[in-house]
Amino acid sequence: MTAQFPTSDTVSYDTKSDTKARDLPKAVDLAVVGAGPAGLAAATLAASAGLSVLLLDENAGPGGQVYRAITTSPLGEGRVLGPDYWSGAALAREMLASGATYVPGATVWSLSRELELGVSVGGQAHLVQARRVILATGALERPMPIPGWTLPGVMTAGGAQTLLKSSGLVPEGRIVLAGCGPLLWLLAAQYLEAGVRLEAILDTTARENWRAALPEAFGFLTSPYFRKGLALLRKVRAAVRIISGVTTLAAEGDESVTAVRYATAGGESGRIELDTLLLHQGVVPNVNLANAAGIPLVWDAEQLCFRPDVDAAGTSPVAGLAVAGDGAGIGGALGAAERGRLAALAAIAALKPGAPVLAQRPQVEAALHKALRGRAFLDRLYRPADGFRRPAPDTIACRCEEVTARQVTETVALGCAGPNQLKSFLRTGMGPCQGRMCGLTISELMAEAQGVTPAEIGYYRLRAPVKPISVAELASLPKDESAMKSVERG
Amino acid sequence: MSAPSQTYDVAVIGGGLVGASIAYGLAKGGTRVAVLDEGDIALRASRGNFALVWVQSKGMGMPEYAGWTVRGAGLWPQLAAMLKADTGLDLCLEQPGGFHLALSEAELEKRKGLLQRLHNQPRMHSYDYEIMDHSRVKAMLPEIGPQVVGASYCPLDGHVNSLRLFRALHTAMERAGVRYLPNHPAEQVAYEAGAFRVATPRGEVRAGKVVLAAGNGNARLGPMVGLDVPVRPQRGQVVVTERTQPFLRYPVVTVRQTDEGTVMLGDSVEEAGPDPTVGLPIVSSIADRAVRMFPRLGGLNVVRTWAALRVMTKDGFPIYDQSVSCPGAFVATCHSGVTLAATHAFVVAPAIAAGRLPAEEFEVFSARRFHVPAAA
C-alpha cells in the first residue's frame, strides 16, 4: 500500500479532547451504539429533545462506514470521494453540537436484556445502564467465498474503500474488481477519480436479474440514487474494461494472489494477471450485538440475509431496545438517518411523552419513504447469484477454522440439524470473526443440503462478547459476593 | 426427514454425550439403535461442558461414585483408541494429572480437609493425591501467580477435546448403523405389550427398549415409563480466550488449555433455574480468579462466553435406573458426560443390551435413594 494523496487540512476534530473513559456516565436515558448515519441522526434528535444521550462508537471519528473519517479524511472536500460522502459531514457536525455525549474508540461488547451495556474504552471496561438503547451497528459485506478467496492480496471492496477514506491508501500494482452491487461501482469511480488504473471489472450481476428488477424500475427512476447511479456507471464503463455476466470466479496463486480466472454465461472464459483482487457482492446487516442482546433474527428472502426482528421504527421484542439503519435491514445511508430519527422519536415518546419534537414524525416518515424508493430495484438487480453465495465443495466456507463447503454438507448428512449444532462438529463460527464472514454461507449451505429454506435452518445464536475484550478487563468489572462464591470450588 | 416406520431394538432419547456414548456402545455390540434428538436450538449440557476427565474430590457421601469415576477415567484410553480407529479423529486425550489451585490458606485448608474426609469414608476406593505448597506447584506449573498458595494434585485427572468427542461419537454411531433422528423431540413415551412407542412431532418411533438420556428432560419423561428422575438444571458459565502458545501442561479444574491453543476458564456453579443466559458478575469473577492463578491470562482476549445447564440431582450423583412397571425402560443421567463417556459405552450399554442393570453395580445409583424417609 502506498499513500497516493498528500494530507490536507479538513474539518478538524480533536480526538484527544474526547470524553475520557473514566468520565463515562453510569446511567443515561438513551445509549446509541454506532455513529454512522442512523446513530448520528438518532443521537442528535434525542439530545435536542433533552434526553441524556451517550453515543458510543468504535472508530476514531464519527461517520460509520459510509462516512468513515468524515472529519479527518486526508482527501479533503474534493472530488475523489464525491459529494454524497461529504454530505455526512453535516450529520457529524449536528451531532457534535447536539449535547450528546460522544465517545469514540468505544467498543460495546455486551448488552443485557436489562439494557446494561458492557463498553471498553482505551483498554478499560465499564458498565452503563440505559433506559433505552438504539443499536445502529450498520452493515457488513456479504461473504463472497470463491476458490482462493483467502489468499493474501484478495480483499473486499469495502475494506479497500476504508483504506481510501481513512488514509488515502490504494493497493499497489494491478487491480481487478469482481462481484456486484453499488459499492463496487462507487469504489471504481472513486479510484478513477483518484487516477488509479483498474485492469478490469468482472461483473457477476446475472442477466435475469434485470428482468426480475424491471417491475421495480419506476421506484428507482424516481429515487435520489438514479441520476447519480447512472452517471457513475457511465463514467466507469467508459474508462474500464467490463466483463459482464460472470458466472464463475477463482483466485489463483501460491503465496499470494497472482491471477483470477473467470467464465461468463455467454461461454467466454479467461484469466487476468493481477496483484490485488477486490471482491464485493453487497452488504448485509451486522446482527451480532442485536442477536446477543436477545432480538430474534428473521430471514429476509428479498435481501437474502438475516436481520433482527424489528418494525419500521426499529422497535424490537426486547423492551426498550431498538435497531436503526442498515443493521435492521439494508436501506442505504439516507434511509438510515431517517430510521435513526424514527427510533429516536420512539425513545423520546417513551421517556418524554408530549415533547414538541414528536410532531416531526410524519415528516420523518415521508423522508424515509422517499429515501427507500428504488431499494427494491437495487435488491433485485444486485441479488448475488446462488453460485457465489453457496461455494463449490472444495472452497473454504469458514476462514477462521478452514472448513470447506464439502465438510459442511457431509456433516449435514450425519444428521446435524443446524448451524448451532455444526459448531460442535466443525467449530464453524467459533473463531475470531464470530460468524461475520461465514454465517450466511453456512446457513445457506445447510439449507440447500437439507432441502429447506434458510428461514427454517436459522442462524448462529450469538453471545457476548461480540467484540474482543481482554480477560483482565473482564476481571475488572464489578462483582458481588455471591458471584465470587459461585466460582470458588471446594 | 420423516420418521422411519421400522422398529428398533433400543430407542435412545437424547443425542448428547450420555445418549451418544450409550448408543455407540449398544451399536458396537450389534444392537439396532435409534437416537432421538431435538433440533438446532435446545438446552444442551454436553455442548457446554469443560471437557475434563476428572477424578479428584468426587464421591463425598457416595464412595461408590468415586470408584465409578476412577473406573471411567481408566477406561478412557480404550474409548479414545476405539473412536480413533472408527473415525480417524484424534480426541487429544491427555491424563497427566490435574490441579485444584488454592488462592488463600483458608482455601487450601478447606481443600485438604475435604480430600481427607473423602478418603476416610468407609468403602472408599482410595487413590493417590497430593497437597502441594506454592513452590511444589510452581515446579510443575511455572506460570502460576504469587497468589497461588498451594494446590491439590491427582495423577488420575486429565482432559480431552470434548467437541471432537461429540463429533467422533456421532460419526462412529453412523458408521455402526445407528439411526440418528434430529428434530425428533420425544413428546410422549408409551409402554404397550412389551414394547415402547415414542411420539415425536415427526412421527412415532417404536423400540423394544428405551433409554432416557435426555438430561434435564428426563424429569418429564421418566414418569411416563414408571421412573422417578429428580433432576434440576444448575447453571455453569465458561469463558474462552483466543489462541495462545502452549503454557499449561496440566489441566486445572477451572483453567485448561485446549489442544487448539485456546484457554477455557470456568466454571461457575449457580442455582439459577432454567435460565441459560450469561451473567457479567459471574464471568467477571471467573476471569478474576483465573488471572490471579495465571497472570499472563489477563492480556488475552476473550472470544466466547457461554452458559449451560448441568443436569443435577439433589446429592450431585448420577442416576442409573431401570423401570419395574415398564421393563426395558432405562434412565442414565449425570453431570459428567465426558468423564463417564467410556463407562457409558463399555459398562452401561452392555447391561442395557442384556436387559438388566446388575444390582451389585447399579443399585447404589437408583433414584430409590431419594425415597428413604428422612427419619429412617
Coordinates of N, CA and C in Angstrom, one line a residue, chain A residues 3-167:
Chain A
A3 N 0.7 5.7 0.0 CA -0.2 6.8 0.1 C -0.1 7.6 -1.2
Q4 N -1.3 7.8 -1.8 CA -1.3 8.4 -3.1 C -1.6 9.9 -3.0
F5 N -2.0 10.4 -1.9 CA -2.5 11.7 -1.7 C -1.8 12.4 -0.6
P6 N -1.5 13.7 -0.8 CA -0.9 14.5 0.3 C -2.0 14.7 1.3
T7 N -1.6 14.8 2.6 CA -2.6 15.1 3.6 C -3.0 16.6 3.5
S8 N -4.3 16.8 3.6 CA -4.7 18.2 3.6 C -5.5 18.5 4.9
D9 N -5.7 19.8 5.1 CA -6.5 20.1 6.3 C -7.9 20.0 6.0
T10 N -8.6 19.4 6.9 CA -10.1 19.2 6.7 C -10.7 19.6 8.0
V11 N -12.1 19.4 8.0 CA -12.8 19.7 9.2 C -12.1 19.0 10.4
S12 N -11.6 19.8 11.3 CA -10.7 19.1 12.3 C -11.5 18.7 13.5
Y13 N -11.1 17.6 14.0 CA -11.9 17.0 15.1 C -10.8 16.4 16.0
D14 N -10.6 17.0 17.2 CA -9.5 16.5 18.0 C -10.0 15.4 18.9
T15 N -9.5 14.2 18.6 CA -10.0 13.0 19.3 C -9.4 13.0 20.7
K16 N -8.3 13.8 21.0 CA -7.7 13.7 22.3 C -8.6 14.5 23.3
S17 N -9.4 15.3 22.9 CA -10.2 16.1 23.9 C -11.5 15.4 24.2
D18 N -11.7 14.1 23.7 CA -12.9 13.4 23.9 C -13.1 13.1 25.4
T19 N -14.4 12.7 25.6 CA -14.7 12.2 26.9 C -13.8 11.1 27.3
K20 N -13.1 11.2 28.4 CA -12.2 10.1 28.8 C -13.1 8.9 29.3
A21 N -12.5 7.8 29.2 CA -13.2 6.6 29.7 C -13.7 6.7 31.1
R22 N -12.9 7.4 32.0 CA -13.4 7.4 33.4 C -14.6 8.3 33.5
D23 N -14.8 9.2 32.5 CA -16.0 10.1 32.6 C -17.3 9.4 32.1
L24 N -17.2 8.2 31.6 CA -18.4 7.6 31.1 C -19.5 7.6 32.1
P25 N -20.7 8.1 31.8 CA -21.8 8.1 32.7 C -22.2 6.7 33.1
K26 N -22.6 6.5 34.4 CA -23.1 5.2 34.8 C -24.5 4.9 34.3
A27 N -25.2 5.9 34.1 CA -26.6 5.7 33.7 C -27.0 6.8 32.7
V28 N -27.8 6.5 31.7 CA -28.2 7.5 30.7 C -29.7 7.2 30.3
D29 N -30.3 8.2 29.7 CA -31.7 8.0 29.2 C -31.6 7.0 28.0
L30 N -30.7 7.4 27.1 CA -30.5 6.7 25.8 C -29.1 6.4 25.5
A31 N -28.8 5.2 25.2 CA -27.5 4.9 24.6 C -27.6 4.5 23.2
V32 N -26.8 5.1 22.3 CA -26.8 4.8 20.9 C -25.5 4.1 20.6
V33 N -25.5 3.0 19.9 CA -24.3 2.2 19.6 C -24.1 2.4 18.1
G34 N -23.0 3.1 17.7 CA -22.7 3.2 16.3 C -22.9 4.7 15.9
A35 N -21.9 5.3 15.3 CA -22.0 6.7 14.9 C -22.0 6.8 13.4
G36 N -22.6 5.9 12.7 CA -22.9 6.1 11.2 C -24.1 7.0 11.1
P37 N -24.7 7.1 9.9 CA -25.8 8.0 9.7 C -27.0 7.7 10.6
A38 N -27.4 6.5 10.9 CA -28.5 6.2 11.8 C -28.2 6.6 13.2
G39 N -27.0 6.3 13.7 CA -26.7 6.6 15.1 C -26.5 8.1 15.3
L40 N -25.9 8.8 14.3 CA -25.7 10.2 14.4 C -27.0 10.9 14.4
A41 N -27.9 10.6 13.5 CA -29.3 11.2 13.5 C -30.1 10.9 14.7
A42 N -30.0 9.7 15.2 CA -30.7 9.3 16.4 C -30.2 10.1 17.6
A43 N -28.9 10.1 17.8 CA -28.3 10.8 19.0 C -28.7 12.3 18.9
T44 N -28.5 12.9 17.7 CA -28.8 14.3 17.6 C -30.2 14.7 18.0
L45 N -31.2 13.9 17.4 CA -32.6 14.2 17.7 C -32.9 14.0 19.2
A46 N -32.5 12.9 19.7 CA -32.8 12.6 21.1 C -32.2 13.6 22.1
A47 N -30.9 14.0 21.8 CA -30.3 15.0 22.7 C -31.0 16.4 22.5
S48 N -31.4 16.7 21.3 CA -32.1 18.0 21.2 C -33.4 18.0 21.9
A49 N -34.0 16.9 22.1 CA -35.3 16.8 22.9 C -35.0 16.8 24.4
G50 N -33.8 16.8 24.8 CA -33.5 16.9 26.2 C -33.1 15.6 26.9
L51 N -33.0 14.5 26.2 CA -32.6 13.3 26.8 C -31.1 13.3 27.0
S52 N -30.7 12.6 28.1 CA -29.3 12.4 28.2 C -28.9 11.3 27.3
V53 N -28.0 11.6 26.4 CA -27.7 10.6 25.3 C -26.2 10.3 25.3
L54 N -25.9 9.0 25.3 CA -24.5 8.5 25.1 C -24.3 7.9 23.8
L55 N -23.5 8.4 23.0 CA -23.2 7.8 21.6 C -21.9 7.1 21.6
L56 N -21.9 5.8 21.5 CA -20.7 5.0 21.6 C -20.3 4.5 20.2
D57 N -19.0 4.6 19.8 CA -18.6 4.2 18.5 C -17.2 3.7 18.6
E58 N -16.9 2.7 17.8 CA -15.6 2.1 17.9 C -14.5 2.8 17.1
N59 N -14.9 3.6 16.2 CA -14.0 4.3 15.3 C -13.4 5.5 16.0
A60 N -12.4 6.1 15.4 CA -11.7 7.3 16.0 C -12.6 8.5 15.8
G61 N -13.4 8.6 14.7 CA -14.2 9.7 14.5 C -15.6 9.3 14.0
P62 N -16.6 10.2 14.0 CA -17.9 9.9 13.6 C -18.0 9.6 12.1
G63 N -19.1 9.0 11.7 CA -19.4 8.7 10.2 C -19.7 7.3 9.9
G64 N -19.3 6.3 10.7 CA -19.5 4.9 10.4 C -18.7 4.5 9.2
Q65 N -19.2 3.5 8.5 CA -18.5 3.0 7.3 C -18.7 3.9 6.2
V66 N -20.0 4.4 6.0 CA -20.3 5.1 4.7 C -19.6 6.5 4.8
Y67 N -19.6 7.1 6.0 CA -19.0 8.4 6.1 C -17.7 8.3 6.9
R68 N -17.0 7.2 6.7 CA -15.8 7.0 7.5 C -14.8 8.1 7.4
A69 N -14.3 8.5 8.5 CA -13.2 9.6 8.6 C -13.8 10.9 8.0
I70 N -15.1 11.1 8.2 CA -15.7 12.3 7.6 C -15.1 13.6 8.1
T71 N -14.6 13.5 9.4 CA -14.0 14.7 10.0 C -12.5 14.8 9.8
T72 N -11.9 13.7 9.3 CA -10.4 13.6 9.3 C -9.8 13.1 8.0
S73 N -10.6 12.8 7.0 CA -10.1 12.2 5.8 C -9.0 13.1 5.2
P74 N -7.9 12.5 4.8 CA -6.8 13.3 4.2 C -7.1 13.7 2.8
L75 N -8.2 13.2 2.2 CA -8.5 13.5 0.8 C -9.1 14.9 0.6
G76 N -9.5 15.6 1.7 CA -10.1 16.9 1.5 C -11.5 16.9 0.9
E77 N -12.1 18.0 0.9 CA -13.5 18.0 0.4 C -13.5 18.1 -1.1
G78 N -12.7 17.2 -1.7 CA -12.6 17.3 -3.1 C -13.4 16.2 -3.8
R79 N -13.1 15.9 -5.0 CA -13.9 15.1 -5.9 C -13.8 13.6 -5.6
V80 N -12.6 13.2 -5.1 CA -12.3 11.8 -5.1 C -13.5 11.0 -4.4
L81 N -13.9 11.4 -3.3 CA -15.0 10.6 -2.6 C -16.4 11.0 -3.0
G82 N -16.5 12.1 -3.6 CA -17.8 12.5 -4.1 C -18.7 13.3 -3.1
P83 N -19.7 14.1 -3.6 CA -20.5 14.9 -2.7 C -21.3 14.1 -1.8
D84 N -21.8 12.9 -2.1 CA -22.6 12.1 -1.2 C -21.8 11.8 0.1
Y85 N -20.5 11.5 -0.1 CA -19.7 11.3 1.1 C -19.7 12.5 2.0
W86 N -19.4 13.6 1.4 CA -19.2 14.8 2.2 C -20.5 15.3 2.8
S87 N -21.7 14.8 2.3 CA -23.0 15.2 3.0 C -23.0 14.6 4.4
G88 N -22.2 13.6 4.7 CA -22.2 13.1 6.0 C -21.6 14.0 7.0
A89 N -20.8 15.0 6.5 CA -20.2 16.0 7.5 C -21.3 16.8 8.2
A90 N -22.4 17.1 7.6 CA -23.4 17.8 8.3 C -24.0 17.0 9.4
L91 N -24.2 15.7 9.2 CA -24.8 14.9 10.3 C -23.8 14.9 11.4
A92 N -22.5 14.8 11.1 CA -21.5 14.7 12.2 C -21.4 16.1 13.0
R93 N -21.5 17.2 12.2 CA -21.4 18.5 12.9 C -22.6 18.7 13.8
E94 N -23.8 18.3 13.3 CA -25.0 18.5 14.1 C -24.9 17.6 15.4
M95 N -24.4 16.4 15.3 CA -24.3 15.6 16.5 C -23.3 16.2 17.5
L96 N -22.2 16.7 17.0 CA -21.2 17.3 17.9 C -21.8 18.5 18.6
A97 N -22.7 19.2 18.0 CA -23.3 20.4 18.6 C -24.6 20.1 19.4
S98 N -25.0 18.8 19.4 CA -26.3 18.5 20.0 C -26.4 18.3 21.5
G99 N -25.2 18.2 22.1 CA -25.3 17.9 23.6 C -25.2 16.5 23.9
A100 N -25.2 15.6 22.9 CA -25.0 14.2 23.2 C -23.6 13.9 23.6
T101 N -23.4 13.0 24.6 CA -22.0 12.6 25.0 C -21.5 11.6 24.0
Y102 N -20.5 12.0 23.2 CA -20.0 11.2 22.1 C -18.7 10.6 22.6
V103 N -18.6 9.2 22.6 CA -17.3 8.6 23.0 C -16.8 7.7 21.8
P104 N -15.8 8.2 21.1 CA -15.2 7.4 20.0 C -14.2 6.4 20.6
G105 N -13.8 5.5 19.9 CA -12.9 4.4 20.4 C -13.5 3.6 21.4
A106 N -14.9 3.5 21.4 CA -15.6 2.7 22.5 C -16.1 1.5 21.8
T107 N -15.8 0.3 22.4 CA -16.2 -1.0 21.9 C -17.3 -1.5 22.8
V108 N -18.5 -1.7 22.2 CA -19.6 -2.3 23.0 C -19.6 -3.8 22.8
W109 N -19.2 -4.5 23.8 CA -19.1 -6.0 23.6 C -20.2 -6.7 24.2
S110 N -21.1 -6.1 25.0 CA -22.2 -6.8 25.6 C -23.4 -5.9 25.8
L111 N -24.6 -6.4 25.8 CA -25.8 -5.7 26.1 C -26.8 -6.7 26.7
S112 N -27.2 -6.4 27.9 CA -28.1 -7.4 28.5 C -29.6 -7.0 28.2
R113 N -30.5 -7.9 28.5 CA -31.9 -7.6 28.3 C -32.4 -6.5 29.2
E114 N -31.6 -6.3 30.3 CA -32.0 -5.2 31.2 C -31.3 -3.9 30.7
L115 N -30.8 -3.9 29.5 CA -30.2 -2.7 28.9 C -28.9 -2.2 29.6
E116 N -28.2 -3.1 30.1 CA -26.9 -2.7 30.7 C -25.8 -3.0 29.6
L117 N -25.0 -2.0 29.3 CA -24.0 -2.2 28.2 C -22.7 -2.4 28.8
G118 N -21.9 -3.4 28.2 CA -20.5 -3.6 28.5 C -19.7 -2.8 27.5
V119 N -18.9 -1.9 27.9 CA -18.2 -1.0 27.0 C -16.7 -1.0 27.3
S120 N -15.8 -1.0 26.4 CA -14.4 -0.9 26.6 C -13.9 0.4 25.9
V121 N -13.2 1.2 26.7 CA -12.6 2.4 26.1 C -11.1 2.5 26.6
G122 N -10.2 2.5 25.6 CA -8.8 2.6 26.0 C -8.4 1.4 26.9
G123 N -8.9 0.2 26.7 CA -8.5 -0.9 27.5 C -9.1 -1.0 28.8
Q124 N -10.1 -0.2 29.1 CA -10.8 -0.2 30.4 C -12.2 -0.5 30.2
A125 N -12.7 -1.5 30.9 CA -14.1 -1.9 30.7 C -15.1 -1.2 31.7
H126 N -16.3 -0.9 31.2 CA -17.3 -0.1 32.0 C -18.6 -0.7 31.8
L127 N -19.5 -0.5 32.8 CA -20.9 -0.9 32.6 C -21.7 0.4 32.6
V128 N -22.6 0.5 31.7 CA -23.5 1.7 31.6 C -25.0 1.2 31.5
Q129 N -25.8 1.7 32.4 CA -27.2 1.3 32.4 C -28.0 2.4 31.6
A130 N -28.7 1.9 30.6 CA -29.5 2.8 29.8 C -31.0 2.5 30.0
R131 N -31.8 3.6 29.9 CA -33.3 3.3 29.9 C -33.8 2.9 28.5
R132 N -33.1 3.4 27.5 CA -33.4 2.9 26.1 C -32.1 2.7 25.4
V133 N -32.1 1.8 24.4 CA -30.9 1.6 23.6 C -31.3 1.6 22.2
I134 N -30.6 2.3 21.3 CA -30.7 2.2 19.9 C -29.4 1.6 19.3
L135 N -29.5 0.4 18.7 CA -28.4 -0.2 18.0 C -28.3 0.3 16.6
A136 N -27.2 0.9 16.2 CA -27.1 1.4 14.8 C -25.7 0.9 14.4
T137 N -25.6 -0.4 14.4 CA -24.3 -1.1 14.1 C -24.1 -1.3 12.7
G138 N -25.0 -0.9 11.8 CA -24.7 -0.9 10.4 C -24.6 -2.2 9.7
A139 N -23.9 -2.2 8.6 CA -23.8 -3.4 7.7 C -22.4 -3.9 7.6
L140 N -22.3 -5.1 7.1 CA -21.1 -5.8 6.8 C -21.1 -6.2 5.4
E141 N -20.0 -6.5 4.8 CA -20.0 -7.0 3.4 C -20.4 -8.5 3.5
R142 N -21.2 -8.8 2.6 CA -21.6 -10.3 2.4 C -20.4 -11.1 2.0
P143 N -20.2 -12.2 2.7 CA -19.0 -13.0 2.2 C -19.2 -13.4 0.8
M144 N -18.0 -13.5 0.1 CA -18.0 -14.0 -1.3 C -17.0 -15.1 -1.4
P145 N -17.4 -16.3 -1.0 CA -16.5 -17.4 -0.9 C -16.2 -18.1 -2.3
I146 N -15.3 -17.5 -3.1 CA -14.9 -18.1 -4.3 C -13.6 -18.9 -4.0
P147 N -13.2 -19.9 -4.9 CA -11.9 -20.5 -4.7 C -10.8 -19.5 -4.6
G148 N -10.0 -19.7 -3.6 CA -8.8 -18.8 -3.4 C -9.1 -17.4 -2.7
W149 N -10.3 -17.3 -2.2 CA -10.7 -16.0 -1.6 C -9.9 -15.7 -0.3
T150 N -9.2 -16.7 0.2 CA -8.5 -16.5 1.5 C -7.0 -16.1 1.2
L151 N -6.6 -16.1 -0.1 CA -5.2 -15.8 -0.4 C -4.9 -14.3 -0.1
P152 N -3.7 -14.1 0.4 CA -3.2 -12.7 0.6 C -3.3 -12.0 -0.8
G153 N -3.8 -10.7 -0.7 CA -4.0 -10.0 -2.0 C -5.4 -10.0 -2.4
V154 N -6.2 -10.9 -1.9 CA -7.6 -10.8 -2.1 C -8.3 -10.1 -1.0
M155 N -9.0 -9.1 -1.2 CA -9.7 -8.4 -0.1 C -11.0 -7.9 -0.6
T156 N -11.8 -7.3 0.3 CA -13.1 -6.9 -0.1 C -13.0 -5.4 -0.6
A157 N -14.0 -5.1 -1.4 CA -14.0 -3.7 -1.9 C -14.3 -2.7 -0.8
G158 N -15.0 -3.2 0.2 CA -15.3 -2.3 1.3 C -14.1 -2.1 2.2
G159 N -13.3 -3.1 2.3 CA -12.0 -2.9 3.0 C -11.1 -2.0 2.3
A160 N -11.1 -2.1 1.0 CA -10.2 -1.2 0.2 C -10.7 0.3 0.3
Q161 N -12.1 0.4 0.3 CA -12.6 1.7 0.4 C -12.3 2.4 1.8
T162 N -12.3 1.6 2.8 CA -12.0 2.0 4.1 C -10.6 2.7 4.1
L163 N -9.6 1.9 3.5 CA -8.3 2.5 3.4 C -8.2 3.8 2.6
L164 N -9.0 3.8 1.6 CA -9.0 5.0 0.8 C -9.5 6.2 1.6
K165 N -10.7 6.0 2.3 CA -11.3 7.1 3.0 C -10.5 7.5 4.2
S166 N -9.9 6.5 5.0 CA -9.3 7.0 6.2 C -7.9 7.3 6.0
S167 N -7.2 6.7 5.1 CA -5.8 7.0 5.0 C -5.3 7.4 3.6

